[in-house]
XYZ file of C-alpha atoms in Angstrom:
668
model
C 0.000 0.000 0.000
C 2.848 2.409 0.858
C 4.507 1.756 -2.527
C 1.259 2.548 -4.332
C 0.843 5.765 -2.344
C 4.405 6.855 -3.194
C 3.806 6.285 -6.900
C 0.444 8.086 -6.852
C 1.936 11.059 -4.973
C 4.651 11.477 -7.606
C 2.160 11.220 -10.488
C -0.112 13.733 -8.764
C 2.758 16.198 -8.426
C 3.634 15.877 -12.110
C 0.059 16.528 -13.235
C -0.293 19.342 -10.719
C 2.684 21.140 -12.200
C 1.497 20.527 -15.745
C -1.958 21.963 -14.971
C -0.539 24.995 -13.192
C 1.778 25.643 -16.125
C -1.030 25.363 -18.671
C -2.930 28.317 -20.135
C -5.861 27.471 -17.859
C -3.664 27.402 -14.754
C -1.937 30.662 -15.657
C -5.303 32.292 -16.368
C -6.607 31.303 -12.943
C -3.471 32.646 -11.248
C -3.718 35.975 -13.038
C -7.430 36.309 -12.234
C -6.771 35.585 -8.552
C -4.190 38.369 -8.426
C -6.446 40.860 -10.192
C -9.355 40.043 -7.910
C -7.415 41.194 -4.825
C -6.818 44.701 -6.162
C -8.968 47.544 -4.810
C -8.805 51.021 -6.286
C -9.244 54.041 -4.002
C -12.206 56.267 -4.848
C -12.034 60.031 -4.631
C -13.833 61.287 -1.570
C -16.471 63.829 -2.503
C -19.244 65.202 -0.331
C -22.079 67.459 -1.451
C -22.972 68.428 2.117
C -21.213 70.615 4.676
C -19.137 68.782 7.253
C -21.579 69.483 10.098
C -24.320 67.628 8.227
C -22.270 64.485 7.821
C -22.101 61.472 10.100
C -18.839 60.027 11.304
C -17.411 56.695 12.373
C -14.679 56.551 15.000
C -12.620 53.899 16.712
C -9.190 52.590 17.501
C -7.191 49.775 15.913
C -4.526 47.758 17.716
C -2.333 44.816 16.770
C -3.874 41.517 17.786
C -0.661 40.217 19.378
C 0.681 43.230 21.304
C -2.321 45.578 21.622
C -0.048 48.364 20.392
C -1.649 50.985 18.112
C -1.938 50.053 14.442
C -0.777 53.355 13.011
C -1.088 55.048 9.609
C -3.237 52.320 8.093
C -5.570 53.425 5.283
C -9.278 52.795 5.869
C -12.476 52.810 3.851
C -16.012 52.844 5.229
C -18.683 50.957 3.269
C -22.362 50.190 3.473
C -22.577 46.418 3.445
C -25.362 45.148 1.170
C -26.262 41.474 0.945
C -26.365 40.104 -2.599
C -25.449 43.405 -4.248
C -22.255 45.466 -4.369
C -21.717 47.604 -1.290
C -21.801 51.393 -1.274
C -18.641 53.382 -0.664
C -19.123 55.928 2.120
C -15.789 57.503 3.015
C -12.119 57.099 3.800
C -9.640 57.853 6.533
C -6.535 56.599 8.301
C -5.422 55.787 11.808
C -3.083 58.170 13.635
C -0.092 57.161 15.744
C -2.461 56.241 18.566
C -4.374 53.915 16.247
C -7.443 56.187 16.349
C -9.491 57.194 13.326
C -12.435 59.370 12.313
C -14.205 58.909 8.983
C -16.928 61.328 7.848
C -19.670 59.967 5.634
C -23.037 60.812 4.147
C -25.608 58.144 5.175
C -27.666 58.958 2.070
C -24.922 57.289 0.015
C -26.248 53.976 1.322
C -29.228 54.311 -1.028
C -32.838 55.434 -0.975
C -34.560 54.553 2.341
C -31.552 52.438 3.324
C -29.749 52.984 6.613
C -26.106 51.952 6.277
C -24.847 48.612 7.554
C -21.330 49.741 8.371
C -18.197 47.867 7.373
C -14.637 49.080 7.918
C -12.040 47.948 5.405
C -8.326 48.070 6.189
C -6.289 48.690 3.072
C -2.729 47.599 2.454
C -0.838 49.267 -0.351
C 2.021 48.284 -2.592
C 4.141 51.001 -4.124
C 5.623 50.992 -7.617
C 7.178 53.725 -9.720
C 5.723 55.095 -12.952
C 7.692 56.128 -16.040
C 8.496 59.473 -14.392
C 9.894 57.689 -11.316
C 6.947 58.844 -9.213
C 5.535 56.467 -6.588
C 2.116 54.989 -7.350
C 0.113 53.052 -4.760
C -2.147 50.105 -5.456
C -4.423 49.058 -2.614
C -6.014 45.810 -1.577
C -8.240 44.833 1.327
C -6.179 43.449 4.195
C -8.971 43.009 6.748
C -12.618 43.931 7.305
C -14.395 44.845 10.528
C -18.149 44.455 10.656
C -20.093 47.253 12.346
C -23.780 47.412 13.243
C -26.669 47.219 10.802
C -29.024 50.122 10.092
C -26.851 52.710 11.799
C -28.692 55.986 12.395
C -26.622 57.762 15.063
C -24.544 60.678 13.908
C -21.423 59.366 15.603
C -20.824 55.642 15.474
C -17.971 54.197 17.550
C -16.400 50.917 16.417
C -14.579 50.856 19.744
C -11.136 49.319 20.124
C -10.653 46.623 17.495
C -7.827 44.073 17.526
C -6.495 43.364 14.058
C -4.572 40.170 13.085
C -2.113 42.170 11.006
C 1.402 40.734 10.480
C 1.317 38.942 13.808
C 4.350 37.458 15.480
C 4.182 33.724 15.999
C 3.677 33.125 19.720
C 6.135 30.964 21.661
C 8.605 30.908 18.764
C 12.295 31.101 19.566
C 12.765 33.352 16.518
C 10.812 36.302 15.155
C 8.519 34.393 12.810
C 5.225 35.294 11.202
C 2.079 33.717 12.583
C -0.072 32.421 9.758
C -2.933 30.053 9.186
C -2.176 26.884 7.243
C -5.468 27.378 5.432
C -5.031 31.047 4.611
C -1.329 31.246 3.822
C 0.739 34.396 4.378
C -0.374 38.042 4.027
C 2.243 38.580 1.317
C 1.572 37.055 -2.098
C 4.101 36.384 -4.831
C 3.770 38.547 -7.899
C 2.090 36.772 -10.792
C 5.341 36.744 -12.747
C 7.178 34.966 -9.933
C 4.386 32.405 -9.546
C 4.407 31.508 -13.222
C 8.211 31.315 -13.208
C 7.939 28.762 -10.432
C 5.685 26.587 -12.552
C 8.030 26.901 -15.520
C 11.074 25.981 -13.433
C 9.479 22.912 -11.884
C 7.591 21.613 -14.923
C 10.667 20.096 -16.568
C 12.214 18.744 -13.366
C 9.282 17.206 -11.479
C 8.753 14.393 -14.041
C 12.462 13.435 -13.821
C 12.366 13.015 -10.065
C 8.975 11.305 -10.203
C 10.328 8.729 -12.664
C 13.265 7.999 -10.369
C 11.060 7.660 -7.271
C 8.577 5.380 -9.033
C 11.364 3.239 -10.521
C 13.055 2.913 -7.133
C 9.761 2.062 -5.447
C 9.291 -0.845 -7.848
C 12.974 -1.815 -8.098
C 14.950 -0.803 -4.967
C 18.347 -1.063 -6.697
C 17.366 1.220 -9.588
C 18.083 3.665 -11.136
C 21.864 3.810 -10.859
C 23.571 7.022 -9.757
C 25.028 7.639 -13.255
C 21.516 7.252 -14.694
C 20.158 9.747 -12.175
C 22.933 12.211 -12.963
C 22.456 11.934 -16.716
C 18.736 12.682 -16.447
C 19.316 16.187 -15.036
C 20.909 19.208 -16.732
C 24.719 19.318 -16.450
C 25.926 21.647 -13.706
C 29.028 23.834 -13.512
C 31.467 21.105 -12.455
C 30.355 18.780 -15.246
C 30.671 21.550 -17.840
C 34.102 22.600 -16.592
C 35.414 19.040 -16.663
C 34.152 18.536 -20.190
C 36.420 21.403 -21.269
C 39.287 20.531 -18.941
C 39.015 16.995 -17.556
C 39.802 16.744 -13.848
C 39.929 20.498 -13.259
C 37.160 20.577 -10.642
C 39.026 18.019 -8.532
C 42.241 20.039 -8.678
C 43.762 21.909 -5.746
C 43.382 25.179 -7.632
C 39.615 24.761 -8.005
C 39.342 23.593 -4.397
C 40.861 26.868 -3.157
C 38.660 28.964 -5.441
C 35.513 27.355 -4.009
C 36.715 27.732 -0.416
C 37.270 31.451 -0.983
C 34.399 32.273 -3.327
C 32.071 29.294 -3.693
C 28.589 28.774 -2.326
C 30.150 28.818 1.142
C 32.830 31.522 1.002
C 34.639 30.427 4.136
C 35.887 32.933 6.678
C 39.413 31.709 7.372
C 41.540 31.812 10.494
C 45.146 33.015 10.488
C 47.984 31.401 12.407
C 49.098 33.778 15.158
C 52.760 32.809 14.762
C 52.887 32.609 10.967
C 50.684 35.209 9.201
C 50.978 33.323 5.895
C 49.271 30.206 7.228
C 45.467 29.883 7.320
C 42.829 27.283 7.901
C 39.110 26.670 7.421
C 37.380 24.269 9.796
C 34.054 22.522 10.382
C 33.588 20.968 13.809
C 30.374 19.203 14.843
C 31.255 17.932 18.321
C 28.338 19.755 19.957
C 25.642 18.061 17.879
C 23.776 14.777 17.615
C 24.357 12.670 14.505
C 21.727 10.620 12.700
C 21.982 6.871 11.994
C 22.352 7.050 8.231
C 25.229 9.378 7.435
C 28.851 9.963 8.367
C 29.845 13.016 10.377
C 33.438 14.211 10.197
C 35.280 17.154 11.659
C 37.559 18.647 9.025
C 40.267 21.277 8.804
C 41.831 22.509 5.576
C 45.194 24.268 5.841
C 46.471 26.884 3.417
C 49.570 28.934 2.777
C 49.740 32.358 1.201
C 52.376 32.356 -1.537
C 52.949 35.261 -3.917
C 49.511 36.686 -3.027
C 47.771 33.394 -3.841
C 46.347 30.839 -1.453
C 47.547 27.233 -1.759
C 46.013 24.259 0.049
C 48.661 22.269 1.925
C 46.835 19.710 4.090
C 43.426 18.449 5.249
C 42.781 16.833 8.617
C 39.780 14.512 9.023
C 38.498 13.286 12.390
C 35.629 10.813 12.154
C 33.069 9.570 14.622
C 32.648 5.921 15.386
C 29.514 4.352 13.825
C 27.707 4.351 17.176
C 28.949 7.813 18.250
C 25.662 9.622 17.794
C 25.452 11.846 20.856
C 27.168 15.219 21.245
C 30.772 14.955 22.442
C 30.907 11.250 21.606
C 34.282 9.501 21.363
C 36.108 10.274 18.129
C 38.663 8.438 16.078
C 42.181 9.851 15.973
C 42.529 12.699 13.458
C 44.371 11.866 10.259
C 46.101 14.475 8.108
C 46.444 14.178 4.324
C 48.433 16.250 1.849
C 48.639 16.548 -1.958
C 51.155 13.694 -2.133
C 48.603 11.173 -0.821
C 46.986 10.477 -4.194
C 43.489 9.005 -3.962
C 43.281 9.649 -0.212
C 43.945 13.342 -0.879
C 41.138 13.480 -3.432
C 38.826 11.754 -0.966
C 39.799 14.120 1.861
C 38.944 17.090 -0.381
C 35.560 15.509 -1.140
C 34.888 15.107 2.599
C 35.753 18.778 3.172
C 33.530 19.837 0.259
C 30.651 17.854 1.737
C 31.024 19.586 5.102
C 31.233 22.988 3.442
C 28.163 22.331 1.280
C 26.118 21.118 4.246
C 27.081 24.203 6.275
C 26.328 26.426 3.276
C 22.839 25.013 2.779
C 21.927 25.077 6.446
C 23.708 28.174 7.797
C 24.718 30.500 4.986
C 21.534 29.926 2.971
C 18.657 29.013 5.274
C 19.696 30.678 8.550
C 21.715 33.718 7.490
C 19.501 34.754 4.565
C 16.012 33.287 5.017
C 15.571 32.937 8.771
C 17.555 36.003 9.822
C 15.850 38.355 7.387
C 12.327 37.437 8.513
C 12.697 39.526 11.673
C 13.387 42.635 9.566
C 10.593 41.788 7.152
C 7.887 41.509 9.817
C 9.011 44.697 11.566
C 9.023 46.589 8.249
C 5.521 45.527 7.195
C 4.095 46.172 10.664
C 5.480 49.684 10.943
C 6.527 51.348 7.685
C 3.705 53.077 5.839
C 4.403 56.823 5.630
C 8.148 56.877 6.217
C 10.113 56.918 2.915
C 12.392 54.165 4.266
C 9.569 51.917 3.204
C 10.507 52.668 -0.410
C 13.996 51.339 0.361
C 13.044 48.126 2.151
C 9.669 47.029 0.735
C 10.885 45.804 -2.689
C 13.464 43.613 -0.956
C 11.520 42.189 1.995
C 8.351 41.380 0.063
C 7.705 37.673 -0.598
C 10.226 36.630 2.063
C 7.740 35.282 4.606
C 6.007 33.493 1.764
C 9.139 31.672 0.588
C 10.221 31.042 4.180
C 7.125 28.960 4.811
C 8.188 26.863 1.835
C 11.827 26.786 2.981
C 10.770 25.463 6.379
C 9.292 22.494 4.553
C 11.749 21.757 1.768
C 14.944 22.522 3.694
C 14.500 21.813 7.417
C 11.297 19.826 7.882
C 12.102 16.855 10.179
C 10.537 14.395 7.731
C 11.170 15.696 4.214
C 13.607 18.621 4.528
C 16.686 18.486 2.320
C 19.035 19.467 5.159
C 17.475 17.184 7.756
C 17.048 14.066 5.595
C 20.112 14.299 3.333
C 22.420 15.779 5.951
C 24.221 14.077 8.853
C 22.553 15.811 11.816
C 19.275 15.088 13.580
C 16.419 17.612 13.239
C 16.957 18.685 16.860
C 20.596 19.471 16.101
C 19.575 21.561 13.097
C 17.271 23.588 15.353
C 20.104 23.931 17.866
C 22.386 25.385 15.190
C 19.632 27.785 14.133
C 19.416 29.065 17.709
C 23.170 29.375 18.157
C 23.673 31.158 14.842
C 20.828 33.641 15.258
C 22.039 34.477 18.781
C 25.015 36.428 17.410
C 23.693 37.996 14.169
C 23.148 41.756 14.162
C 23.318 44.714 11.817
C 25.317 46.995 14.112
C 28.969 47.377 13.114
C 28.793 44.803 10.292
C 30.613 45.169 6.969
C 32.079 42.705 4.447
C 35.401 40.939 5.016
C 38.492 42.331 3.338
C 40.135 40.361 0.480
C 42.705 37.860 1.656
C 44.575 37.481 -1.610
C 44.434 38.258 -5.322
C 41.991 35.425 -6.129
C 39.560 36.333 -3.334
C 36.853 37.530 -5.733
C 33.929 37.126 -3.340
C 35.429 39.587 -0.851
C 36.228 42.050 -3.641
C 32.703 41.837 -5.066
C 31.128 42.126 -1.608
C 33.101 45.278 -0.820
C 32.303 46.805 -4.203
C 28.600 46.139 -3.663
C 28.821 47.568 -0.127
C 30.152 50.749 -1.746
C 27.188 50.765 -4.153
C 24.747 50.480 -1.244
C 26.546 53.221 0.670
C 26.272 55.638 -2.248
C 22.654 54.642 -2.849
C 21.555 55.168 0.740
C 23.449 58.447 1.051
C 21.670 59.731 -2.057
C 18.259 58.471 -0.961
C 18.530 59.913 2.529
C 19.671 63.268 1.126
C 16.513 63.398 -1.008
C 14.067 62.209 1.651
C 15.626 63.115 5.000
C 12.964 65.662 6.006
C 10.184 63.100 5.507
C 12.233 60.368 7.197
C 12.630 62.587 10.272
C 9.004 63.728 10.166
C 7.730 60.148 10.362
C 10.444 58.952 12.744
C 7.851 57.379 15.040
C 7.565 54.552 12.514
C 11.321 53.956 12.728
C 11.155 53.956 16.532
C 8.377 51.379 16.471
C 10.219 49.274 13.900
C 13.292 49.349 16.143
C 11.253 48.382 19.207
C 9.679 45.447 17.367
C 13.099 44.230 16.235
C 14.596 44.354 19.711
C 11.602 42.985 21.630
C 11.251 40.000 19.295
C 14.970 39.369 18.913
C 16.512 36.132 20.126
C 18.608 36.245 23.275
C 22.244 37.123 22.746
C 24.644 34.243 23.268
C 28.397 34.583 22.686
C 29.290 31.791 20.309
C 31.914 30.928 17.739
C 30.557 30.576 14.190
C 29.332 27.021 13.708
C 32.019 24.582 12.737
C 34.905 26.181 14.593
C 36.338 24.719 17.757
C 38.402 26.679 20.241
C 41.934 27.106 18.925
C 44.560 29.144 20.731
C 46.969 29.074 17.776
C 44.611 30.750 15.290
C 42.339 33.786 15.150
C 39.984 35.073 12.472
C 41.908 36.902 9.777
C 39.083 39.455 9.560
C 36.436 40.372 12.156
C 34.225 42.630 9.998
C 31.415 40.078 9.699
C 31.656 38.868 13.293
C 29.752 40.362 16.178
C 31.569 43.072 18.115
C 30.700 42.391 21.740
C 32.054 45.812 22.735
C 29.015 47.489 21.113
C 26.369 47.738 23.864
C 23.192 45.705 23.694
C 19.879 46.243 25.465
C 18.133 44.049 28.005
C 14.388 43.359 27.788
C 12.697 41.681 30.771
C 16.038 40.431 32.012
C 17.175 39.058 28.623
C 20.058 40.545 26.662
C 18.871 40.813 23.062
C 20.996 39.925 20.045
C 19.534 42.682 17.846
C 20.509 46.210 18.862
C 18.124 49.187 18.604
C 18.257 51.707 15.776
C 16.750 54.412 17.943
C 15.141 54.784 21.357
C 12.992 57.869 20.825
C 10.318 59.375 18.578
C 12.826 61.978 17.384
C 16.178 60.916 15.929
C 19.243 61.446 18.064
C 22.625 62.429 16.651
C 23.690 58.940 15.525
C 20.259 57.494 14.724
C 20.232 58.449 11.035
C 23.540 56.659 10.528
C 22.142 53.678 12.450
C 19.152 53.548 10.128
C 21.372 53.714 7.045
C 23.481 50.871 8.416
C 20.459 48.690 9.144
C 19.117 49.267 5.617
C 22.526 48.528 4.104
C 22.830 45.318 6.128
C 19.354 44.074 5.214
C 19.650 44.895 1.516
C 23.129 43.316 1.308
C 21.982 40.001 2.764
C 18.702 39.824 0.852
C 20.222 40.782 -2.488
C 23.911 39.950 -3.023
C 24.409 37.427 -0.221
C 21.306 35.379 -0.990
C 21.945 35.628 -4.728
C 25.497 34.380 -4.212
C 24.564 31.438 -2.009
C 21.266 30.425 -3.590
C 22.426 30.596 -7.187
C 25.520 28.485 -6.480
C 23.514 25.531 -5.162
C 23.514 23.686 -8.469
C 27.178 24.595 -9.006
C 28.115 22.860 -5.743
C 25.466 20.155 -5.421
C 24.356 19.439 -8.968
C 26.881 16.640 -9.511
C 26.394 13.849 -6.992
C 29.923 12.497 -7.465
C 31.483 15.891 -6.773
C 29.446 16.919 -3.750
C 26.537 16.116 -1.468
C 25.171 17.057 1.938
C 26.683 13.948 3.555
C 28.595 10.767 2.765
C 28.134 7.213 4.031
C 30.076 4.024 4.590
C 33.116 5.631 6.177
C 33.327 8.556 3.675
C 36.668 7.422 2.248
C 36.115 5.778 -1.095
C 36.125 6.410 -4.822
C 33.550 8.768 -6.309
C 31.833 5.970 -8.214
C 31.326 3.842 -5.086
C 27.539 3.896 -4.408
C 28.118 2.766 -0.819
C 29.896 6.074 -0.108
C 27.576 8.419 -2.031
C 24.037 9.315 -0.939
C 21.433 6.656 -1.622
C 19.282 6.632 -4.746
C 16.353 8.707 -3.436
C 18.610 11.199 -1.679
C 20.641 11.638 -4.849
C 17.701 12.439 -7.125
C 16.105 14.638 -4.477
C 19.296 16.654 -4.012
C 19.894 17.269 -7.716
C 16.209 18.032 -8.240
C 16.073 20.565 -5.390
C 19.262 22.479 -6.229
C 18.098 22.796 -9.830
C 14.614 24.012 -8.897
C 15.984 26.529 -6.396
C 18.278 28.073 -8.992
C 15.996 27.828 -12.044
C 13.442 30.461 -11.005
C 14.649 33.617 -12.738
C 12.427 36.415 -11.526
C 12.983 39.452 -9.342
C 16.261 41.152 -10.241
C 17.410 44.652 -9.321
C 18.230 45.864 -12.813
C 15.320 44.123 -14.529
C 12.959 45.680 -11.973
C 10.122 43.430 -13.146
C 7.668 44.795 -10.566
C 8.651 48.472 -11.096
C 9.298 49.010 -7.390
C 13.098 49.329 -7.140
C 14.065 52.984 -6.525
C 15.815 54.517 -9.496
C 18.773 55.598 -7.345
C 19.772 51.981 -6.667
C 19.426 50.886 -10.272
C 21.372 53.874 -11.570
C 24.257 53.576 -9.124
C 24.530 49.799 -9.551
C 24.578 50.128 -13.350
C 27.340 52.713 -13.050
C 29.615 50.026 -11.566
C 28.929 47.415 -14.238
C 32.498 47.438 -15.575
C 34.081 47.169 -12.117
C 31.979 44.078 -11.380
C 32.660 42.653 -14.842
C 36.402 43.026 -14.214
C 35.827 40.651 -11.280
C 33.973 38.286 -13.619
C 30.610 39.083 -12.035
C 27.472 40.090 -13.919
C 25.430 42.603 -11.906
C 22.278 41.540 -13.730
C 22.403 38.362 -11.616
C 21.773 40.171 -8.322
C 18.289 39.293 -7.160
C 16.252 42.082 -5.597
C 14.483 39.844 -3.105
C 14.333 36.377 -1.624
C 11.577 34.649 -3.577
C 13.295 31.270 -4.111
């Protein structure tokens, strides 16, 4: 029965994708998006103000009871079976209070209005003259009384379930209903791109799953690999056989691959470095190997050269944290096949850490706290124009990422990787406990071939120029609506995780080495705040309703930090997934059977289902090509950013990087 269910589930997924990608499916998606749009009517009254009625009330957030400020409102007469009648408009003030004047005669002849309050959420885009244009949709409705005759009608204090924080969550996460989804939809273009990306890949995986269900030893790993598009390593080796297994390519990926490692420098010899992954603190699963690894490098003539790799393995039954370990063994380039295998083990550790930490935690999970705070608080302040095009869709994709990456039962990281689901959660907590915007900037280049660091610093310069220009144009309005920034800052701090001093995951204490660069590491000398006895990881931008001397610079830094991680960092990590994990013989999230073995040994590689699932997922997650800064498909990226970024096209190209590849948001 279970085999039949597996086969039917795969067939269902194939047909589901095909239907969604059809003209009928696309038509339904487009109609759904159009249906949610509400256009604001001009408010016109033929009567003097003293002859009008008015509706009053107060709106508060459903989770904190804090005022829901600056939200646009419409008042309607609710008619059963026929379209309602528009009565008037208004907005809440900073106390959440509102007053809307209306003419009861607008309800119709001999009809007393049945009042309904509609909360409107707007999305801002820019027209051809670079002027902001708002499009509104109904976010929530509040039903008032029927047949209202009094001149002043009070809705009272109404709690609104608007961008609520998930209760009892260790992280700042959005509370949402499984049935209703998130309050932030994908654009239609992104949705259709998703169907296009998956439509060619779902049938491949489905065929493999069905075949394996019927014949447990099939298909073979080479057959699985051949069914999917060739990735970067396969293409490179076709031109130059063996290049991707070379020491030169190994160093390039350590410095500038999907996981651009932050290296440590030897305190006694400044030309010696190492990158390490240590998992002693975590519980291992039963199916995969877990190895601590260290790769050692030497700086020669401004180029980094790998000199040795140390591997320390767990015993097969060493599952618990701090279990007994085998003696470490060190390999060097003279060790032939063992050297190639040691490099593969290091790559596997780096790829697993990249998928879990650099991709899911640092980009997706970390950025949700900024996204929720922005949508809850930014409506009139121009900073919204900076952040909104980048934070939109993030909570939507994060709900999907929770499932496909870290779900205990089907997540790529938790099922294909070597750690238990509880250990993955533990690493999420430890990582988030040290992340913060304050004082952060990109690492400095270590050597001539350190292209990631060079590109990151160049992009940081772009963002600095962009934000300086934007703030110069809008500073008066930013200061005028500073209350929104204060409330955003308060939300960030109050819902931040507790601060916990911690070395970046994968690094054990080592008195002989220290980080070669501390720019991206937390500076514990910068003060933090304590809320209800808990020291918070995220520091405040401001502590008052009027900006203090350093608050504007704080706000610029927060915006720069958020935009950097959502755009360049996520683009770098996400789009390299297929490069690193698209060839099962080159890389995977974990190895088996002792880890040391030839690439074509199926007992060492991931099993059949894990192999097809990995290649399928990394291809899907890189195939969706929608939402780029320069393409500006949704017309909501401020012109200043696009202009300044385009100005640096040659400088990026000289580093072999195409700026058109920088995604504007996290929607994959």
